PDB file of C-alpha atoms in Angstrom:
ATOM      1  CA  MET A   1     -36.621  -5.961 -31.009  1.00  0.00           C
ATOM      2  CA  LYS A   2     -34.182  -7.761 -28.704  1.00  0.00           C
ATOM      3  CA  PRO A   3     -31.746 -10.290 -30.175  1.00  0.00           C
ATOM      4  CA  LYS A   4     -32.793 -13.893 -29.531  1.00  0.00           C
ATOM      5  CA  VAL A   5     -30.384 -16.526 -28.212  1.00  0.00           C
ATOM      6  CA  MET A   6     -31.395 -20.175 -28.624  1.00  0.00           C
ATOM      7  CA  LEU A   7     -29.800 -22.701 -26.288  1.00  0.00           C
ATOM      8  CA  ILE A   8     -30.012 -26.370 -27.196  1.00  0.00           C
ATOM      9  CA  GLY A   9     -28.257 -29.224 -25.492  1.00  0.00           C
ATOM     10  CA  ASP A  10     -28.251 -31.664 -22.635  1.00  0.00           C
ATOM     11  CA  SER A  11     -28.290 -31.094 -18.878  1.00  0.00           C
ATOM     12  CA  ILE A  12     -25.327 -28.696 -18.875  1.00  0.00           C
ATOM     13  CA  ARG A  13     -27.458 -26.333 -20.975  1.00  0.00           C
ATOM     14  CA  MET A  14     -30.435 -26.826 -18.714  1.00  0.00           C
ATOM     15  CA  HIS A  15     -28.413 -26.053 -15.576  1.00  0.00           C
ATOM     16  CA  CYS A  16     -26.854 -22.928 -17.116  1.00  0.00           C
ATOM     17  CA  GLN A  17     -29.868 -21.482 -18.918  1.00  0.00           C
ATOM     18  CA  SER A  18     -31.236 -19.436 -16.007  1.00  0.00           C
ATOM     19  CA  GLU A  19     -27.770 -18.008 -15.285  1.00  0.00           C
ATOM     20  CA  ILE A  20     -27.228 -17.155 -18.952  1.00  0.00           C
ATOM     21  CA  THR A  21     -30.634 -15.465 -19.005  1.00  0.00           C
ATOM     22  CA  ARG A  22     -29.719 -13.490 -15.883  1.00  0.00           C
ATOM     23  CA  LEU A  23     -26.308 -12.475 -17.234  1.00  0.00           C
ATOM     24  CA  LEU A  24     -27.716 -11.318 -20.572  1.00  0.00           C
ATOM     25  CA  GLY A  25     -30.402  -9.361 -18.742  1.00  0.00           C
ATOM     26  CA  ASN A  26     -33.085  -7.456 -20.546  1.00  0.00           C
ATOM     27  CA  ASP A  27     -30.944  -6.903 -23.639  1.00  0.00           C
ATOM     28  CA  PHE A  28     -31.594 -10.391 -25.038  1.00  0.00           C
ATOM     29  CA  THR A  29     -34.342 -12.971 -25.245  1.00  0.00           C
ATOM     30  CA  VAL A  30     -33.045 -16.410 -24.252  1.00  0.00           C
ATOM     31  CA  TRP A  31     -34.966 -19.490 -25.369  1.00  0.00           C
ATOM     32  CA  GLY A  32     -34.352 -23.205 -24.861  1.00  0.00           C
ATOM     33  CA  PRO A  33     -36.533 -26.314 -24.998  1.00  0.00           C
ATOM     34  CA  GLU A  34     -38.158 -27.276 -21.724  1.00  0.00           C
ATOM     35  CA  GLU A  35     -36.811 -30.792 -22.164  1.00  0.00           C
ATOM     36  CA  ASN A  36     -33.294 -32.171 -22.172  1.00  0.00           C
ATOM     37  CA  CYS A  37     -32.030 -32.413 -25.755  1.00  0.00           C
ATOM     38  CA  ARG A  38     -30.404 -35.757 -24.850  1.00  0.00           C
ATOM     39  CA  PHE A  39     -28.299 -37.406 -27.567  1.00  0.00           C
ATOM     40  CA  ALA A  40     -27.528 -36.217 -31.095  1.00  0.00           C
ATOM     41  CA  LYS A  41     -30.091 -38.415 -32.864  1.00  0.00           C
ATOM     42  CA  TYR A  42     -32.840 -37.184 -30.520  1.00  0.00           C
ATOM     43  CA  THR A  43     -31.809 -33.567 -31.066  1.00  0.00           C
ATOM     44  CA  ALA A  44     -31.925 -34.066 -34.842  1.00  0.00           C
ATOM     45  CA  LYS A  45     -35.422 -35.560 -34.535  1.00  0.00           C
ATOM     46  CA  GLN A  46     -36.786 -32.805 -32.284  1.00  0.00           C
ATOM     47  CA  LEU A  47     -35.033 -29.858 -33.902  1.00  0.00           C
ATOM     48  CA  PRO A  48     -37.854 -28.926 -36.310  1.00  0.00           C
ATOM     49  CA  SER A  49     -40.264 -28.668 -33.399  1.00  0.00           C
ATOM     50  CA  TRP A  50     -37.879 -26.635 -31.251  1.00  0.00           C
ATOM     51  CA  LEU A  51     -37.048 -24.276 -34.108  1.00  0.00           C
ATOM     52  CA  GLY A  52     -40.771 -23.815 -34.687  1.00  0.00           C
ATOM     53  CA  LEU A  53     -41.275 -22.877 -31.042  1.00  0.00           C
ATOM     54  CA  CYS A  54     -38.238 -20.609 -30.883  1.00  0.00           C
ATOM     55  CA  GLY A  55     -38.732 -18.735 -34.109  1.00  0.00           C
ATOM     56  CA  THR A  56     -35.685 -17.191 -35.762  1.00  0.00           C
ATOM     57  CA  PRO A  57     -32.736 -16.896 -33.377  1.00  0.00           C
ATOM     58  CA  ASP A  58     -29.874 -14.447 -33.815  1.00  0.00           C
ATOM     59  CA  LEU A  59     -27.443 -16.828 -32.085  1.00  0.00           C
ATOM     60  CA  ILE A  60     -27.579 -20.547 -31.304  1.00  0.00           C
ATOM     61  CA  HIS A  61     -25.419 -22.102 -28.596  1.00  0.00           C
ATOM     62  CA  TRP A  62     -25.504 -25.886 -28.932  1.00  0.00           C
ATOM     63  CA  ASN A  63     -24.087 -28.988 -27.327  1.00  0.00           C
ATOM     64  CA  ASN A  64     -24.569 -32.745 -27.603  1.00  0.00           C
ATOM     65  CA  GLY A  65     -22.298 -35.505 -26.457  1.00  0.00           C
ATOM     66  CA  LEU A  66     -22.685 -36.595 -22.855  1.00  0.00           C
ATOM     67  CA  TRP A  67     -25.576 -38.958 -23.606  1.00  0.00           C
ATOM     68  CA  ASP A  68     -23.873 -40.144 -26.795  1.00  0.00           C
ATOM     69  CA  THR A  69     -20.661 -41.100 -24.974  1.00  0.00           C
ATOM     70  CA  SER A  70     -22.466 -42.851 -22.125  1.00  0.00           C
ATOM     71  CA  HIS A  71     -21.847 -46.569 -21.695  1.00  0.00           C
ATOM     72  CA  VAL A  72     -25.356 -47.905 -21.084  1.00  0.00           C
ATOM     73  CA  TYR A  73     -24.112 -51.491 -21.327  1.00  0.00           C
ATOM     74  CA  ALA A  74     -20.391 -51.693 -20.639  1.00  0.00           C
ATOM     75  CA  GLU A  75     -19.750 -54.410 -23.225  1.00  0.00           C
ATOM     76  CA  ASP A  76     -21.316 -52.319 -26.028  1.00  0.00           C
ATOM     77  CA  GLY A  77     -19.172 -49.197 -25.742  1.00  0.00           C
ATOM     78  CA  PRO A  78     -20.612 -45.702 -26.151  1.00  0.00           C
ATOM     79  CA  PHE A  79     -24.385 -45.389 -26.614  1.00  0.00           C
ATOM     80  CA  THR A  80     -23.861 -43.686 -29.980  1.00  0.00           C
ATOM     81  CA  PRO A  81     -20.989 -44.996 -32.129  1.00  0.00           C
ATOM     82  CA  LEU A  82     -18.663 -42.172 -33.196  1.00  0.00           C
ATOM     83  CA  ASP A  83     -19.538 -42.376 -36.914  1.00  0.00           C
ATOM     84  CA  GLU A  84     -23.249 -42.134 -36.104  1.00  0.00           C
ATOM     85  CA  TYR A  85     -22.616 -39.233 -33.697  1.00  0.00           C
ATOM     86  CA  LEU A  86     -20.766 -37.316 -36.399  1.00  0.00           C
ATOM     87  CA  ARG A  87     -23.502 -38.043 -38.933  1.00  0.00           C
ATOM     88  CA  TYR A  88     -26.264 -36.650 -36.726  1.00  0.00           C
ATOM     89  CA  MET A  89     -24.172 -33.698 -35.621  1.00  0.00           C
ATOM     90  CA  ALA A  90     -23.674 -32.801 -39.300  1.00  0.00           C
ATOM     91  CA  ILE A  91     -27.457 -33.008 -39.822  1.00  0.00           C
ATOM     92  CA  ILE A  92     -28.049 -30.771 -36.810  1.00  0.00           C
ATOM     93  CA  LEU A  93     -25.530 -28.223 -38.083  1.00  0.00           C
ATOM     94  CA  ARG A  94     -27.091 -28.236 -41.556  1.00  0.00           C
ATOM     95  CA  GLU A  95     -30.538 -27.564 -40.093  1.00  0.00           C
ATOM     96  CA  LEU A  96     -29.313 -24.905 -37.665  1.00  0.00           C
ATOM     97  CA  ARG A  97     -27.601 -23.071 -40.519  1.00  0.00           C
ATOM     98  CA  LYS A  98     -30.929 -22.848 -42.344  1.00  0.00           C
ATOM     99  CA  ARG A  99     -32.189 -20.670 -39.470  1.00  0.00           C
ATOM    100  CA  CYS A 100     -29.170 -18.865 -38.104  1.00  0.00           C
ATOM    101  CA  ARG A 101     -25.734 -17.684 -39.255  1.00  0.00           C
ATOM    102  CA  ASN A 102     -24.324 -17.396 -35.732  1.00  0.00           C
ATOM    103  CA  ILE A 103     -23.785 -20.815 -34.184  1.00  0.00           C
ATOM    104  CA  ILE A 104     -21.469 -21.744 -31.320  1.00  0.00           C
ATOM    105  CA  PHE A 105     -20.791 -25.342 -30.302  1.00  0.00           C
ATOM    106  CA  ALA A 106     -19.956 -26.287 -26.709  1.00  0.00           C
ATOM    107  CA  THR A 107     -17.862 -29.375 -26.053  1.00  0.00           C
ATOM    108  CA  THR A 108     -18.913 -32.083 -23.626  1.00  0.00           C
ATOM    109  CA  THR A 109     -17.714 -31.568 -20.075  1.00  0.00           C
ATOM    110  CA  PRO A 110     -15.473 -34.104 -18.317  1.00  0.00           C
ATOM    111  CA  VAL A 111     -16.869 -36.351 -15.588  1.00  0.00           C
ATOM    112  CA  ALA A 112     -15.473 -37.613 -12.304  1.00  0.00           C
ATOM    113  CA  GLU A 113     -12.965 -40.411 -12.975  1.00  0.00           C
ATOM    114  CA  GLN A 114     -15.058 -42.890 -10.979  1.00  0.00           C
ATOM    115  CA  HIS A 115     -18.216 -42.206 -13.029  1.00  0.00           C
ATOM    116  CA  PRO A 116     -19.922 -45.574 -13.589  1.00  0.00           C
ATOM    117  CA  ASN A 117     -21.163 -44.929 -17.148  1.00  0.00           C
ATOM    118  CA  GLN A 118     -18.704 -42.417 -18.593  1.00  0.00           C
ATOM    119  CA  LYS A 119     -15.022 -42.343 -19.505  1.00  0.00           C
ATOM    120  CA  ASN A 120     -13.169 -39.087 -20.053  1.00  0.00           C
ATOM    121  CA  SER A 121     -11.036 -40.764 -22.719  1.00  0.00           C
ATOM    122  CA  VAL A 122     -14.210 -41.406 -24.762  1.00  0.00           C
ATOM    123  CA  ILE A 123     -15.594 -37.904 -24.122  1.00  0.00           C
ATOM    124  CA  ASN A 124     -12.270 -36.423 -25.215  1.00  0.00           C
ATOM    125  CA  ALA A 125     -12.180 -38.543 -28.395  1.00  0.00           C
ATOM    126  CA  TYR A 126     -15.717 -37.457 -29.357  1.00  0.00           C
ATOM    127  CA  ASN A 127     -14.909 -33.824 -28.566  1.00  0.00           C
ATOM    128  CA  GLN A 128     -11.797 -33.986 -30.746  1.00  0.00           C
ATOM    129  CA  ALA A 129     -13.696 -35.551 -33.644  1.00  0.00           C
ATOM    130  CA  ILE A 130     -16.623 -33.124 -33.598  1.00  0.00           C
ATOM    131  CA  THR A 131     -14.526 -30.011 -33.043  1.00  0.00           C
ATOM    132  CA  ALA A 132     -12.238 -30.939 -35.963  1.00  0.00           C
ATOM    133  CA  TYR A 133     -15.311 -31.213 -38.197  1.00  0.00           C
ATOM    134  CA  LEU A 134     -16.927 -28.025 -36.862  1.00  0.00           C
ATOM    135  CA  ARG A 135     -13.720 -26.011 -37.221  1.00  0.00           C
ATOM    136  CA  GLU A 136     -13.654 -27.063 -40.900  1.00  0.00           C
ATOM    137  CA  GLN A 137     -17.174 -25.628 -41.042  1.00  0.00           C
ATOM    138  CA  SER A 138     -16.017 -22.346 -39.386  1.00  0.00           C
ATOM    139  CA  ILE A 139     -18.088 -22.924 -36.246  1.00  0.00           C
ATOM    140  CA  PRO A 140     -16.678 -21.320 -33.072  1.00  0.00           C
ATOM    141  CA  ILE A 141     -16.062 -23.733 -30.199  1.00  0.00           C
ATOM    142  CA  ASN A 142     -16.889 -23.072 -26.542  1.00  0.00           C
ATOM    143  CA  ASP A 143     -14.463 -25.523 -24.916  1.00  0.00           C
ATOM    144  CA  LEU A 144     -16.310 -26.606 -21.768  1.00  0.00           C
ATOM    145  CA  TYR A 145     -14.127 -29.715 -21.464  1.00  0.00           C
ATOM    146  CA  THR A 146     -10.964 -27.714 -20.807  1.00  0.00           C
ATOM    147  CA  LEU A 147     -12.788 -25.056 -18.806  1.00  0.00           C
TER     148      LEU A 147
END
């Protein structure tokens, strides 16, 4: 049986999934939800359903952050406060570990400086906070921000 790779995350995952599937070829099964995994709290809510659809993956590649760092209303700051983001990311990791030993986290990508709802300084701060936590948990990091 072919190893199964589960991809979960926001639009960066969705845009890359077909290319990842192509690159891995017939040696792997690649699975990801049809929908955008949006923000961390939404991912935590939907994860049981997605894991049920995917089955048992051999590797999970996961990202959350772009929606969380978005400034929906400028005066309110990021959509998801950092402490809440870290809380839900820890829940997601806990649940992923119940299904798979091999988990890779991908950082949030930077945006154009003139982006109306995003600030790279905020994205960078969230990336630094989550990667510090995940490194303590021995989770490999795919640094898409620097890339």
